[in-house]
mmCIF file of C-alpha atoms in Angstrom:
data_model
loop_
_atom_site.group_PDB
_atom_site.id
_atom_site.type_symbol
_atom_site.label_atom_id
_atom_site.label_comp_id
_atom_site.label_asym_id
_atom_site.label_seq_id
_atom_site.Cartn_x
_atom_site.Cartn_y
_atom_site.Cartn_z
ATOM 1 C CA MET A 1 -0.009 0.040 -0.001
ATOM 2 C CA ARG A 2 1.407 3.300 -1.083
ATOM 3 C CA GLU A 3 1.350 6.544 1.105
ATOM 4 C CA ARG A 4 -1.891 8.479 0.560
ATOM 5 C CA TRP A 5 -0.315 11.735 -0.129
ATOM 6 C CA LEU A 6 -3.193 13.177 -2.298
ATOM 7 C CA ALA A 7 -6.377 14.267 -0.494
ATOM 8 C CA VAL A 8 -9.582 15.229 -2.255
ATOM 9 C CA VAL A 9 -11.926 17.112 -0.082
ATOM 10 C CA GLY A 10 -15.450 18.044 -1.020
ATOM 11 C CA ILE A 11 -16.378 21.563 0.422
ATOM 12 C CA GLY A 12 -19.691 23.311 0.157
ATOM 13 C CA GLU A 13 -20.886 26.980 0.486
ATOM 14 C CA ASP A 14 -20.698 26.699 4.326
ATOM 15 C CA GLY A 15 -16.842 26.578 3.992
ATOM 16 C CA VAL A 16 -14.912 24.920 6.738
ATOM 17 C CA ASP A 17 -17.837 25.005 9.137
ATOM 18 C CA GLY A 18 -19.357 22.256 7.061
ATOM 19 C CA LEU A 19 -16.337 19.964 6.903
ATOM 20 C CA SER A 20 -16.001 16.870 9.125
ATOM 21 C CA PRO A 21 -12.987 16.903 11.692
ATOM 22 C CA ALA A 22 -11.058 14.496 9.370
ATOM 23 C CA ALA A 23 -11.648 16.824 6.328
ATOM 24 C CA ARG A 24 -10.583 19.732 8.372
ATOM 25 C CA ARG A 25 -7.277 18.045 9.340
ATOM 26 C CA LEU A 26 -6.445 17.051 5.701
ATOM 27 C CA VAL A 27 -6.862 20.835 4.634
ATOM 28 C CA ALA A 28 -4.894 22.025 7.652
ATOM 29 C CA GLN A 29 -2.074 19.672 7.326
ATOM 30 C CA ALA A 30 -1.601 20.104 3.553
ATOM 31 C CA ALA A 31 1.503 21.690 2.300
ATOM 32 C CA PHE A 32 0.000 22.459 -1.117
ATOM 33 C CA VAL A 33 -3.747 23.108 -1.772
ATOM 34 C CA VAL A 34 -5.364 23.078 -5.190
ATOM 35 C CA GLY A 35 -8.860 24.463 -5.965
ATOM 36 C CA GLY A 36 -10.835 27.050 -7.608
ATOM 37 C CA ARG A 37 -10.658 30.696 -6.384
ATOM 38 C CA ARG A 38 -14.148 30.070 -4.650
ATOM 39 C CA HIS A 39 -13.004 26.823 -3.005
ATOM 40 C CA LEU A 40 -9.755 28.473 -1.704
ATOM 41 C CA ALA A 41 -11.795 31.322 -0.319
ATOM 42 C CA LEU A 42 -14.292 28.990 1.308
ATOM 43 C CA ALA A 43 -11.296 27.200 3.071
ATOM 44 C CA GLY A 44 -10.422 30.424 4.864
ATOM 45 C CA PRO A 45 -6.890 31.596 5.383
ATOM 46 C CA LEU A 46 -4.459 28.921 4.452
ATOM 47 C CA SER A 47 -0.645 28.731 5.406
ATOM 48 C CA ALA A 48 -0.008 26.275 2.589
ATOM 49 C CA GLU A 49 1.138 26.942 -0.869
ATOM 50 C CA THR A 50 -1.789 27.190 -3.129
ATOM 51 C CA LEU A 51 -2.715 26.729 -6.781
ATOM 52 C CA VAL A 52 -5.722 28.077 -8.387
ATOM 53 C CA TRP A 53 -7.057 25.695 -11.258
ATOM 54 C CA PRO A 54 -5.544 26.650 -14.546
ATOM 55 C CA SER A 55 -7.355 26.638 -17.928
ATOM 56 C CA PRO A 56 -7.571 24.039 -19.304
ATOM 57 C CA ILE A 57 -7.713 22.172 -15.896
ATOM 58 C CA GLU A 58 -5.861 19.218 -16.893
ATOM 59 C CA ASN A 59 -2.844 21.439 -17.055
ATOM 60 C CA ALA A 60 -2.718 21.155 -13.195
ATOM 61 C CA LEU A 61 -1.975 17.493 -13.273
ATOM 62 C CA ASP A 62 1.736 17.799 -13.950
ATOM 63 C CA LEU A 63 1.893 20.487 -11.076
ATOM 64 C CA ILE A 64 0.207 18.172 -8.622
ATOM 65 C CA GLU A 65 2.571 15.305 -9.786
ATOM 66 C CA ALA A 66 5.588 17.483 -8.983
ATOM 67 C CA GLN A 67 4.419 17.647 -5.402
ATOM 68 C CA ARG A 68 4.445 13.875 -4.878
ATOM 69 C CA GLY A 69 5.910 13.149 -1.391
ATOM 70 C CA ARG A 70 4.302 16.259 0.149
ATOM 71 C CA SER A 71 0.815 16.472 1.564
ATOM 72 C CA VAL A 72 -1.419 17.783 -1.251
ATOM 73 C CA CYS A 73 -5.117 18.735 -0.936
ATOM 74 C CA VAL A 74 -7.399 19.224 -3.854
ATOM 75 C CA LEU A 75 -10.705 21.115 -2.840
ATOM 76 C CA ALA A 76 -13.734 20.383 -5.039
ATOM 77 C CA THR A 77 -17.367 21.152 -4.972
ATOM 78 C CA GLY A 78 -19.608 18.672 -3.085
ATOM 79 C CA ASP A 79 -18.844 15.078 -4.109
ATOM 80 C CA PRO A 80 -15.570 15.018 -6.245
ATOM 81 C CA PHE A 81 -16.608 11.814 -7.832
ATOM 82 C CA PHE A 82 -19.996 12.829 -9.004
ATOM 83 C CA PHE A 83 -19.345 15.029 -12.213
ATOM 84 C CA GLY A 84 -16.268 16.375 -10.469
ATOM 85 C CA VAL A 85 -12.560 16.363 -10.538
ATOM 86 C CA GLY A 86 -12.206 12.916 -9.054
ATOM 87 C CA ALA A 87 -12.420 11.119 -12.457
ATOM 88 C CA MET A 88 -9.708 13.439 -13.946
ATOM 89 C CA LEU A 89 -7.409 12.775 -11.016
ATOM 90 C CA MET A 90 -7.848 9.121 -11.233
ATOM 91 C CA ARG A 91 -6.618 9.137 -14.769
ATOM 92 C CA ARG A 92 -3.240 10.259 -13.474
ATOM 93 C CA PHE A 93 -3.042 8.893 -9.866
ATOM 94 C CA ALA A 94 -3.911 5.549 -8.370
ATOM 95 C CA ALA A 95 -6.703 4.987 -5.832
ATOM 96 C CA ASP A 96 -4.356 3.976 -3.156
ATOM 97 C CA GLU A 97 -2.329 7.256 -3.312
ATOM 98 C CA MET A 98 -5.598 9.151 -2.543
ATOM 99 C CA ILE A 99 -8.057 9.733 0.175
ATOM 100 C CA CYS A 100 -11.442 11.448 -0.578
ATOM 101 C CA VAL A 101 -13.732 12.928 1.860
ATOM 102 C CA PRO A 102 -16.837 14.066 -0.065
ATOM 103 C CA ALA A 103 -19.371 16.601 0.958
ATOM 104 C CA PRO A 104 -23.078 16.373 -0.051
ATOM 105 C CA SER A 105 -23.354 16.684 -3.849
ATOM 106 C CA ALA A 106 -25.560 19.361 -5.563
ATOM 107 C CA PHE A 107 -27.879 16.660 -6.535
ATOM 108 C CA ALA A 108 -28.206 15.440 -2.881
ATOM 109 C CA LEU A 109 -29.026 19.056 -1.635
ATOM 110 C CA ALA A 110 -31.505 19.743 -4.292
ATOM 111 C CA ALA A 111 -33.162 16.586 -3.744
ATOM 112 C CA ALA A 112 -33.406 17.270 -0.133
ATOM 113 C CA ARG A 113 -34.853 20.637 -0.645
ATOM 114 C CA LEU A 114 -37.571 19.387 -2.889
ATOM 115 C CA GLY A 115 -38.220 16.098 -1.214
ATOM 116 C CA TRP A 116 -37.285 13.995 -4.375
ATOM 117 C CA SER A 117 -35.803 10.468 -4.226
ATOM 118 C CA GLN A 118 -32.654 10.547 -6.067
ATOM 119 C CA GLN A 119 -33.011 7.008 -7.452
ATOM 120 C CA ASP A 120 -36.057 8.276 -9.233
ATOM 121 C CA CYS A 121 -34.320 11.163 -10.988
ATOM 122 C CA ALA A 122 -32.043 11.270 -14.070
ATOM 123 C CA LEU A 123 -28.750 13.063 -12.711
ATOM 124 C CA LEU A 124 -26.678 14.781 -15.327
ATOM 125 C CA THR A 125 -24.559 17.766 -15.880
ATOM 126 C CA LEU A 126 -24.955 20.592 -18.579
ATOM 127 C CA HIS A 127 -21.529 22.190 -17.411
ATOM 128 C CA GLY A 128 -19.304 22.243 -20.481
ATOM 129 C CA ARG A 129 -21.708 20.339 -22.513
ATOM 130 C CA PRO A 130 -24.275 21.167 -25.229
ATOM 131 C CA LEU A 131 -27.619 21.996 -23.769
ATOM 132 C CA GLU A 132 -29.204 19.447 -26.280
ATOM 133 C CA ALA A 133 -27.696 16.629 -24.293
ATOM 134 C CA ILE A 134 -30.761 16.776 -22.102
ATOM 135 C CA ILE A 135 -33.139 15.930 -24.947
ATOM 136 C CA PRO A 136 -33.083 12.120 -24.591
ATOM 137 C CA HIS A 137 -34.097 12.517 -20.985
ATOM 138 C CA LEU A 138 -37.258 14.664 -21.740
ATOM 139 C CA GLN A 139 -39.794 12.008 -21.089
ATOM 140 C CA PRO A 140 -43.396 12.562 -19.695
ATOM 141 C CA GLY A 141 -43.271 12.895 -15.992
ATOM 142 C CA ALA A 142 -39.552 12.686 -15.673
ATOM 143 C CA ARG A 143 -37.657 14.367 -12.921
ATOM 144 C CA ILE A 144 -34.257 15.587 -13.863
ATOM 145 C CA LEU A 145 -31.484 17.053 -11.703
ATOM 146 C CA ALA A 146 -28.980 18.964 -13.834
ATOM 147 C CA LEU A 147 -25.837 20.918 -12.930
ATOM 148 C CA SER A 148 -25.856 24.315 -14.890
ATOM 149 C CA TRP A 149 -23.032 25.752 -16.767
ATOM 150 C CA ASP A 150 -23.737 29.202 -15.770
ATOM 151 C CA ASP A 151 -26.479 31.717 -14.807
ATOM 152 C CA ALA A 152 -27.970 31.651 -18.346
ATOM 153 C CA THR A 153 -28.488 27.944 -18.322
ATOM 154 C CA PRO A 154 -32.045 27.948 -16.681
ATOM 155 C CA ALA A 155 -33.430 30.353 -19.146
ATOM 156 C CA LYS A 156 -31.932 28.513 -22.147
ATOM 157 C CA LEU A 157 -33.381 25.354 -21.063
ATOM 158 C CA ALA A 158 -36.676 26.968 -20.392
ATOM 159 C CA ALA A 159 -36.767 28.079 -24.160
ATOM 160 C CA LEU A 160 -35.844 24.743 -25.319
ATOM 161 C CA LEU A 161 -38.627 23.114 -23.444
ATOM 162 C CA ALA A 162 -41.202 25.645 -24.665
ATOM 163 C CA ALA A 163 -40.059 25.135 -28.279
ATOM 164 C CA ARG A 164 -40.395 21.333 -27.944
ATOM 165 C CA GLY A 165 -44.093 21.477 -26.620
ATOM 166 C CA MET A 166 -42.981 21.060 -22.911
ATOM 167 C CA GLY A 167 -43.710 24.659 -21.764
ATOM 168 C CA ARG A 168 -45.865 23.631 -18.671
ATOM 169 C CA SER A 169 -42.747 21.753 -17.245
ATOM 170 C CA LYS A 170 -41.673 23.023 -13.761
ATOM 171 C CA LEU A 171 -38.089 24.395 -13.213
ATOM 172 C CA THR A 172 -36.824 24.811 -9.777
ATOM 173 C CA VAL A 173 -33.435 26.794 -9.788
ATOM 174 C CA CYS A 174 -31.411 26.068 -6.648
ATOM 175 C CA GLU A 175 -28.799 28.612 -6.044
ATOM 176 C CA ALA A 176 -25.819 28.545 -3.730
ATOM 177 C CA MET A 177 -27.155 25.694 -1.758
ATOM 178 C CA GLY A 178 -25.721 25.214 1.769
ATOM 179 C CA GLY A 179 -24.664 28.777 1.970
ATOM 180 C CA LEU A 180 -25.995 31.960 3.485
ATOM 181 C CA SER A 181 -27.175 33.166 0.063
ATOM 182 C CA GLU A 182 -29.091 29.872 -0.683
ATOM 183 C CA ARG A 183 -32.143 30.621 -2.792
ATOM 184 C CA VAL A 184 -34.746 28.107 -4.258
ATOM 185 C CA ARG A 185 -37.339 29.395 -6.937
ATOM 186 C CA THR A 186 -39.761 27.591 -9.034
ATOM 187 C CA THR A 187 -41.313 28.650 -12.326
ATOM 188 C CA GLU A 188 -42.851 27.119 -15.556
ATOM 189 C CA ALA A 189 -40.765 27.025 -18.541
ATOM 190 C CA GLN A 190 -43.292 29.086 -20.673
ATOM 191 C CA THR A 191 -43.267 31.815 -18.245
ATOM 192 C CA TYR A 192 -39.750 31.761 -17.220
ATOM 193 C CA ALA A 193 -38.677 35.388 -15.896
ATOM 194 C CA LEU A 194 -36.300 34.648 -13.061
ATOM 195 C CA ASP A 195 -33.589 37.350 -12.783
ATOM 196 C CA ASN A 196 -30.127 37.646 -11.177
ATOM 197 C CA VAL A 197 -29.510 33.899 -11.203
ATOM 198 C CA ALA A 198 -26.376 32.834 -9.480
ATOM 199 C CA ALA A 199 -23.716 31.332 -11.685
ATOM 200 C CA LEU A 200 -23.552 28.374 -9.277
ATOM 201 C CA ASN A 201 -26.929 26.734 -9.599
ATOM 202 C CA THR A 202 -28.642 23.235 -9.987
ATOM 203 C CA ILE A 203 -31.831 22.803 -11.967
ATOM 204 C CA ALA A 204 -34.652 20.609 -10.728
ATOM 205 C CA LEU A 205 -37.042 19.880 -13.653
ATOM 206 C CA GLU A 206 -40.326 18.148 -13.621
ATOM 207 C CA VAL A 207 -41.262 17.428 -17.319
ATOM 208 C CA VAL A 208 -44.982 18.100 -18.289
ATOM 209 C CA VAL A 209 -45.513 17.169 -21.926
ATOM 210 C CA ASP A 210 -48.228 18.823 -24.147
ATOM 211 C CA ARG A 211 -50.149 17.060 -26.836
ATOM 212 C CA GLY A 212 -47.980 16.926 -30.003
ATOM 213 C CA ALA A 213 -44.776 17.264 -28.137
ATOM 214 C CA ARG A 214 -41.893 15.446 -29.826
ATOM 215 C CA ILE A 215 -40.742 12.799 -27.229
ATOM 216 C CA LEU A 216 -37.912 10.352 -28.334
ATOM 217 C CA PRO A 217 -39.443 6.866 -27.979
ATOM 218 C CA ARG A 218 -37.376 4.235 -26.205
ATOM 219 C CA ALA A 219 -37.398 1.719 -29.123
ATOM 220 C CA ALA A 220 -35.409 1.964 -32.392
ATOM 221 C CA GLY A 221 -37.083 3.205 -35.555
ATOM 222 C CA LEU A 222 -37.639 6.937 -35.258
ATOM 223 C CA PRO A 223 -39.836 8.503 -38.052
ATOM 224 C CA ASP A 224 -37.776 9.296 -41.141
ATOM 225 C CA ASP A 225 -39.274 12.910 -41.179
ATOM 226 C CA TRP A 226 -37.806 13.748 -37.796
ATOM 227 C CA PHE A 227 -34.401 13.592 -39.490
ATOM 228 C CA GLU A 228 -33.088 16.279 -41.869
ATOM 229 C CA HIS A 229 -32.104 14.155 -44.907
ATOM 230 C CA ASP A 230 -31.970 14.297 -48.759
ATOM 231 C CA GLY A 231 -33.273 10.916 -49.307
ATOM 232 C CA GLN A 232 -29.996 9.152 -48.227
ATOM 233 C CA ILE A 233 -31.473 7.623 -45.096
ATOM 234 C CA THR A 234 -32.031 4.100 -43.768
ATOM 235 C CA LYS A 235 -35.812 3.861 -43.735
ATOM 236 C CA ARG A 236 -37.605 3.550 -40.378
ATOM 237 C CA GLU A 237 -38.628 -0.056 -40.491
ATOM 238 C CA ILE A 238 -35.237 -1.193 -41.968
ATOM 239 C CA ARG A 239 -33.402 0.878 -39.470
ATOM 240 C CA ALA A 240 -35.111 -0.681 -36.577
ATOM 241 C CA ILE A 241 -34.138 -4.171 -37.879
ATOM 242 C CA THR A 242 -30.587 -2.971 -38.588
ATOM 243 C CA LEU A 243 -30.295 -1.600 -34.878
ATOM 244 C CA SER A 244 -31.395 -4.915 -33.598
ATOM 245 C CA GLN A 245 -28.821 -6.860 -35.704
ATOM 246 C CA LEU A 246 -26.048 -4.485 -34.717
ATOM 247 C CA ALA A 247 -27.038 -5.256 -30.916
ATOM 248 C CA PRO A 248 -25.733 -2.258 -29.164
ATOM 249 C CA ALA A 249 -24.558 -2.775 -25.588
ATOM 250 C CA ARG A 250 -23.383 -0.207 -23.136
ATOM 251 C CA GLY A 251 -20.227 1.612 -23.886
ATOM 252 C CA GLU A 252 -19.847 0.183 -27.307
ATOM 253 C CA LEU A 253 -18.443 1.941 -30.303
ATOM 254 C CA LEU A 254 -20.114 1.936 -33.824
ATOM 255 C CA TRP A 255 -18.676 2.802 -37.125
ATOM 256 C CA ASP A 256 -21.551 4.057 -39.564
ATOM 257 C CA VAL A 257 -19.816 3.916 -43.023
ATOM 258 C CA GLY A 258 -21.620 5.892 -45.703
ATOM 259 C CA SER A 259 -23.627 7.598 -42.967
ATOM 260 C CA GLY A 260 -25.957 9.915 -45.044
ATOM 261 C CA SER A 261 -28.193 11.394 -42.396
ATOM 262 C CA GLY A 262 -26.513 9.710 -39.532
ATOM 263 C CA SER A 263 -29.814 7.968 -38.521
ATOM 264 C CA VAL A 264 -28.230 4.630 -37.582
ATOM 265 C CA ALA A 265 -25.314 6.154 -35.663
ATOM 266 C CA ILE A 266 -27.767 8.473 -33.778
ATOM 267 C CA GLU A 267 -30.135 5.777 -32.832
ATOM 268 C CA TRP A 268 -27.047 3.587 -31.707
ATOM 269 C CA MET A 269 -26.027 6.440 -29.338
ATOM 270 C CA LEU A 270 -29.665 6.917 -28.060
ATOM 271 C CA ALA A 271 -29.660 3.062 -27.074
ATOM 272 C CA ASP A 272 -27.316 4.076 -23.985
ATOM 273 C CA PRO A 273 -25.773 7.308 -22.790
ATOM 274 C CA ALA A 274 -22.319 5.566 -22.812
ATOM 275 C CA ASN A 275 -22.570 4.458 -26.348
ATOM 276 C CA ARG A 276 -20.386 6.085 -28.971
ATOM 277 C CA ALA A 277 -20.434 6.228 -32.795
ATOM 278 C CA VAL A 278 -18.374 7.653 -35.688
ATOM 279 C CA ALA A 279 -20.285 8.589 -38.908
ATOM 280 C CA ILE A 280 -18.082 8.418 -41.939
ATOM 281 C CA GLU A 281 -19.478 10.295 -44.887
ATOM 282 C CA ALA A 282 -17.840 11.159 -48.150
ATOM 283 C CA ARG A 283 -19.919 14.333 -49.033
ATOM 284 C CA HIS A 284 -19.416 17.490 -46.914
ATOM 285 C CA ASP A 285 -23.048 18.448 -46.994
ATOM 286 C CA ARG A 286 -24.185 15.125 -45.769
ATOM 287 C CA ALA A 287 -21.536 15.028 -43.032
ATOM 288 C CA ALA A 288 -22.744 18.442 -41.944
ATOM 289 C CA ARG A 289 -26.324 17.423 -41.894
ATOM 290 C CA ALA A 290 -25.533 14.281 -39.715
ATOM 291 C CA ALA A 291 -23.830 16.571 -37.213
ATOM 292 C CA ARG A 292 -26.917 18.840 -37.122
ATOM 293 C CA ASN A 293 -29.167 15.741 -36.707
ATOM 294 C CA ALA A 294 -27.041 14.424 -33.777
ATOM 295 C CA LEU A 295 -27.602 17.813 -31.899
ATOM 296 C CA THR A 296 -31.411 17.644 -32.639
ATOM 297 C CA PHE A 297 -31.664 14.281 -31.186
ATOM 298 C CA GLY A 298 -29.419 15.151 -28.065
ATOM 299 C CA VAL A 299 -26.298 13.101 -28.952
ATOM 300 C CA PRO A 300 -23.944 15.850 -29.628
ATOM 301 C CA GLY A 301 -21.065 13.436 -28.956
ATOM 302 C CA LEU A 302 -21.487 11.888 -32.420
ATOM 303 C CA SER A 303 -18.003 12.073 -34.208
ATOM 304 C CA VAL A 304 -18.404 12.884 -37.842
ATOM 305 C CA VAL A 305 -15.439 12.009 -40.332
ATOM 306 C CA THR A 306 -15.710 13.570 -43.866
ATOM 307 C CA GLY A 307 -13.801 11.254 -46.380
ATOM 308 C CA GLU A 308 -14.083 8.329 -48.523
ATOM 309 C CA ALA A 309 -13.841 4.659 -47.094
ATOM 310 C CA PRO A 310 -11.687 2.661 -46.539
ATOM 311 C CA GLN A 311 -9.006 5.514 -46.446
ATOM 312 C CA ALA A 312 -11.039 7.530 -43.819
ATOM 313 C CA LEU A 313 -11.115 4.566 -41.507
ATOM 314 C CA ALA A 314 -7.291 4.465 -41.122
ATOM 315 C CA ASP A 315 -6.886 6.312 -37.698
ATOM 316 C CA LEU A 316 -10.285 5.608 -36.118
ATOM 317 C CA PRO A 317 -10.522 3.694 -32.777
ATOM 318 C CA ALA A 318 -11.275 0.105 -33.039
ATOM 319 C CA PRO A 319 -15.143 -0.509 -33.218
ATOM 320 C CA ASP A 320 -17.376 -2.978 -31.627
ATOM 321 C CA ALA A 321 -19.808 -2.946 -34.462
ATOM 322 C CA ILE A 322 -19.741 -1.642 -38.040
ATOM 323 C CA PHE A 323 -22.791 -0.699 -40.233
ATOM 324 C CA ILE A 324 -22.435 -0.162 -43.986
ATOM 325 C CA GLY A 325 -25.557 1.279 -45.681
ATOM 326 C CA GLY A 326 -24.175 3.689 -48.313
ATOM 327 C CA GLY A 327 -22.868 1.055 -50.653
ATOM 328 C CA ALA A 328 -20.540 -1.670 -49.627
ATOM 329 C CA GLY A 329 -17.798 -0.647 -52.030
ATOM 330 C CA ALA A 330 -14.796 -2.818 -53.040
ATOM 331 C CA PRO A 331 -13.897 -6.178 -51.545
ATOM 332 C CA GLU A 332 -10.855 -4.716 -49.938
ATOM 333 C CA MET A 333 -12.873 -2.374 -47.704
ATOM 334 C CA ILE A 334 -14.981 -5.537 -46.573
ATOM 335 C CA ASP A 335 -11.540 -7.098 -45.619
ATOM 336 C CA ARG A 336 -10.569 -3.822 -43.972
ATOM 337 C CA VAL A 337 -13.768 -3.634 -41.825
ATOM 338 C CA ILE A 338 -13.589 -7.194 -40.810
ATOM 339 C CA LEU A 339 -9.936 -6.898 -39.778
ATOM 340 C CA ALA A 340 -10.886 -3.762 -37.642
ATOM 341 C CA LEU A 341 -13.443 -5.761 -35.640
ATOM 342 C CA ALA A 342 -12.471 -7.539 -32.271
ATOM 343 C CA PRO A 343 -13.733 -11.079 -31.825
ATOM 344 C CA GLY A 344 -17.430 -10.943 -31.184
ATOM 345 C CA GLY A 345 -17.773 -7.710 -33.116
ATOM 346 C CA ARG A 346 -20.786 -7.414 -35.608
ATOM 347 C CA LEU A 347 -20.763 -6.285 -39.179
ATOM 348 C CA VAL A 348 -24.186 -5.423 -40.760
ATOM 349 C CA VAL A 349 -24.276 -4.394 -44.552
ATOM 350 C CA ASN A 350 -27.621 -3.374 -46.348
ATOM 351 C CA ALA A 351 -27.837 -3.561 -50.064
ATOM 352 C CA VAL A 352 -30.681 -2.430 -52.355
ATOM 353 C CA THR A 353 -29.050 -2.718 -55.870
ATOM 354 C CA LEU A 354 -28.627 -6.129 -57.543
ATOM 355 C CA GLU A 355 -24.836 -5.592 -57.993
ATOM 356 C CA THR A 356 -24.352 -4.894 -54.234
ATOM 357 C CA GLN A 357 -26.680 -7.825 -53.315
ATOM 358 C CA ALA A 358 -24.710 -10.136 -55.492
ATOM 359 C CA ALA A 359 -21.554 -8.995 -53.675
ATOM 360 C CA LEU A 360 -23.149 -9.765 -50.256
ATOM 361 C CA VAL A 361 -23.875 -13.423 -51.632
ATOM 362 C CA ASP A 362 -20.139 -13.660 -52.541
ATOM 363 C CA TRP A 363 -18.860 -12.208 -49.183
ATOM 364 C CA ARG A 364 -21.081 -14.571 -47.295
ATOM 365 C CA ALA A 365 -19.596 -17.395 -49.289
ATOM 366 C CA ARG A 366 -16.012 -16.192 -48.238
ATOM 367 C CA HIS A 367 -16.627 -15.061 -44.671
ATOM 368 C CA GLY A 368 -19.833 -16.758 -43.459
ATOM 369 C CA GLY A 369 -22.685 -14.939 -41.717
ATOM 370 C CA GLU A 370 -26.343 -14.476 -42.350
ATOM 371 C CA LEU A 371 -28.291 -13.177 -45.415
ATOM 372 C CA THR A 372 -31.717 -11.910 -45.010
ATOM 373 C CA GLN A 373 -34.170 -10.072 -47.342
ATOM 374 C CA PHE A 374 -36.636 -7.488 -46.106
ATOM 375 C CA SER A 375 -39.639 -6.183 -47.987
ATOM 376 C CA VAL A 376 -41.856 -3.418 -46.795
ATOM 377 C CA ALA A 377 -45.043 -2.125 -48.284
ATOM 378 C CA HIS A 378 -47.353 0.864 -47.140
ATOM 379 C CA ALA A 379 -50.981 1.365 -47.944
ATOM 380 C CA GLU A 380 -51.535 4.194 -50.300
ATOM 381 C CA PRO A 381 -54.580 5.631 -52.100
ATOM 382 C CA VAL A 382 -55.244 4.002 -55.533
ATOM 383 C CA GLY A 383 -58.101 6.108 -56.977
ATOM 384 C CA ARG A 384 -60.977 5.622 -54.531
ATOM 385 C CA PHE A 385 -59.491 2.725 -52.926
ATOM 386 C CA SER A 386 -56.163 1.753 -51.216
ATOM 387 C CA GLY A 387 -53.209 -0.645 -52.219
ATOM 388 C CA TRP A 388 -49.878 -1.676 -51.167
ATOM 389 C CA ARG A 389 -47.099 0.474 -52.426
ATOM 390 C CA PRO A 390 -43.890 -1.703 -52.002
ATOM 391 C CA ALA A 391 -40.321 -0.156 -51.257
ATOM 392 C CA MET A 392 -37.461 -1.671 -52.791
ATOM 393 C CA PRO A 393 -36.401 -4.874 -51.063
ATOM 394 C CA VAL A 394 -33.346 -4.792 -48.821
ATOM 395 C CA VAL A 395 -30.634 -7.611 -48.594
ATOM 396 C CA GLN A 396 -28.825 -7.610 -45.244
ATOM 397 C CA TRP A 397 -25.661 -9.460 -44.521
ATOM 398 C CA ARG A 398 -24.674 -9.923 -40.888
ATOM 399 C CA LEU A 399 -21.463 -11.282 -39.627
ATOM 400 C CA VAL A 400 -20.191 -11.848 -36.190
ATOM 401 C CA LYS A 401 -16.637 -12.099 -36.113
ATOM 402 C CA PRO A 402 -15.472 -15.341 -34.524
#
C-alpha cells in the first residue's frame, strides 16, 4: 500500500464549518492546496502553498504530480466523484495514493430541498456540454436534476422546453445551496422570468408534456421525417431491424460507414448514454447534416468524419460494430472492416441494388454470416381505394466475427 499523499476534499458553501473533523485536518495539514478561487476562499486563510485551477484544468496534473511526497489537498465542490474532478485525478493517480472525503453533492442537496428521491431522478450535468444533451431525458413525468453551466442555463433550458411542446414543465432553480445566500425558486418553462440567477446553480426539472410534443421513444425506428435528409437515409422499418442486428451494448463504439443523415449512428447512441459512434461520410453536405441531426436528437458526442472509406477509416478507434448502408464498395473495404473488428464484433451491410446484393452473396460465401431479405409495403391511395406500395427490397448481410 502506497502512502496516501493526495487528499480530495469536498467543500460546500458553508466552508470549513461544514467539513468533518477528518476533512479539516486534511486541509490544515496540507503543504499544497489546489482548487478554484471560490474553493480556496471557502477554506479560509491557508498557510499552505496554493494553486488556482488553470485553464484547461488538466494542466494542473503535472503541477500536482511534481508535489508527490508532500501532503497535497485538492478542494472540490460537493462530491468530487459525481461529475467532479475525481475522475480526472484518477486518470493520473492510483486510488491507493488518494483519500477522498466528499461533501453532499449538489444533487443530494437539491433532492433534499424538494423532497425528491434521487433514485427516481435522471442526474446529469450541462456544465461544459451542449444543452441539447438533455433531450433524450425529456420523457413524460420525468424528474431531472442537472448541474448548470452558468447563470444563463436555466433560461436557455426553459426556451428549449417551450419550443419542444413542454412549456408547462416546472423548473426549480437552486442557487448557492448550503450557504447564507441559498435561494430556491420555481417557475414554469413557458413563463420563465427569473432574474439575477447565481452562476452556481442546479436545476430541478419536472417534465410536463403537451399534446403533439416530440418525445424520443425508447425503441429503435424513429420517424424518417424527424431527420433532416436528402433521401439518403436508412428507412424507419429497416433501421429498426438494422439496430437490432447491430445489437448495441453499453459503452460500445459503432462505425457508420456511408452515414448519410447519420440516423443509424444516432439511434445507436440513443440506445445508451455511454455509447459512441463515428459517422463516416464522403460528402461534406451530408456530413454537416448528420452533425445537425445529432444535435437535434441530443447526442452531440457523435463524431463525424468526412472522407472516403476505406481511407477515412485508417486512424479511427477500434469499433465493436460496423454498419455499411451507403454502398459496400470494393472487396478490400470489406476485408478492412472485418479486420478492424474484435472477436465478437458485428458487421451489418444493407444492399438495395442487384450488384451490391450479388456482392453480399459472394462475401457470405467467403466469410460466413447470415443473409436476410426484407420487404416493406405501405398502404397508399389507388383512386377511390387503397393498395400496397412496396419499397425496394433490402438484402442484409450480418457477420459476427469469430
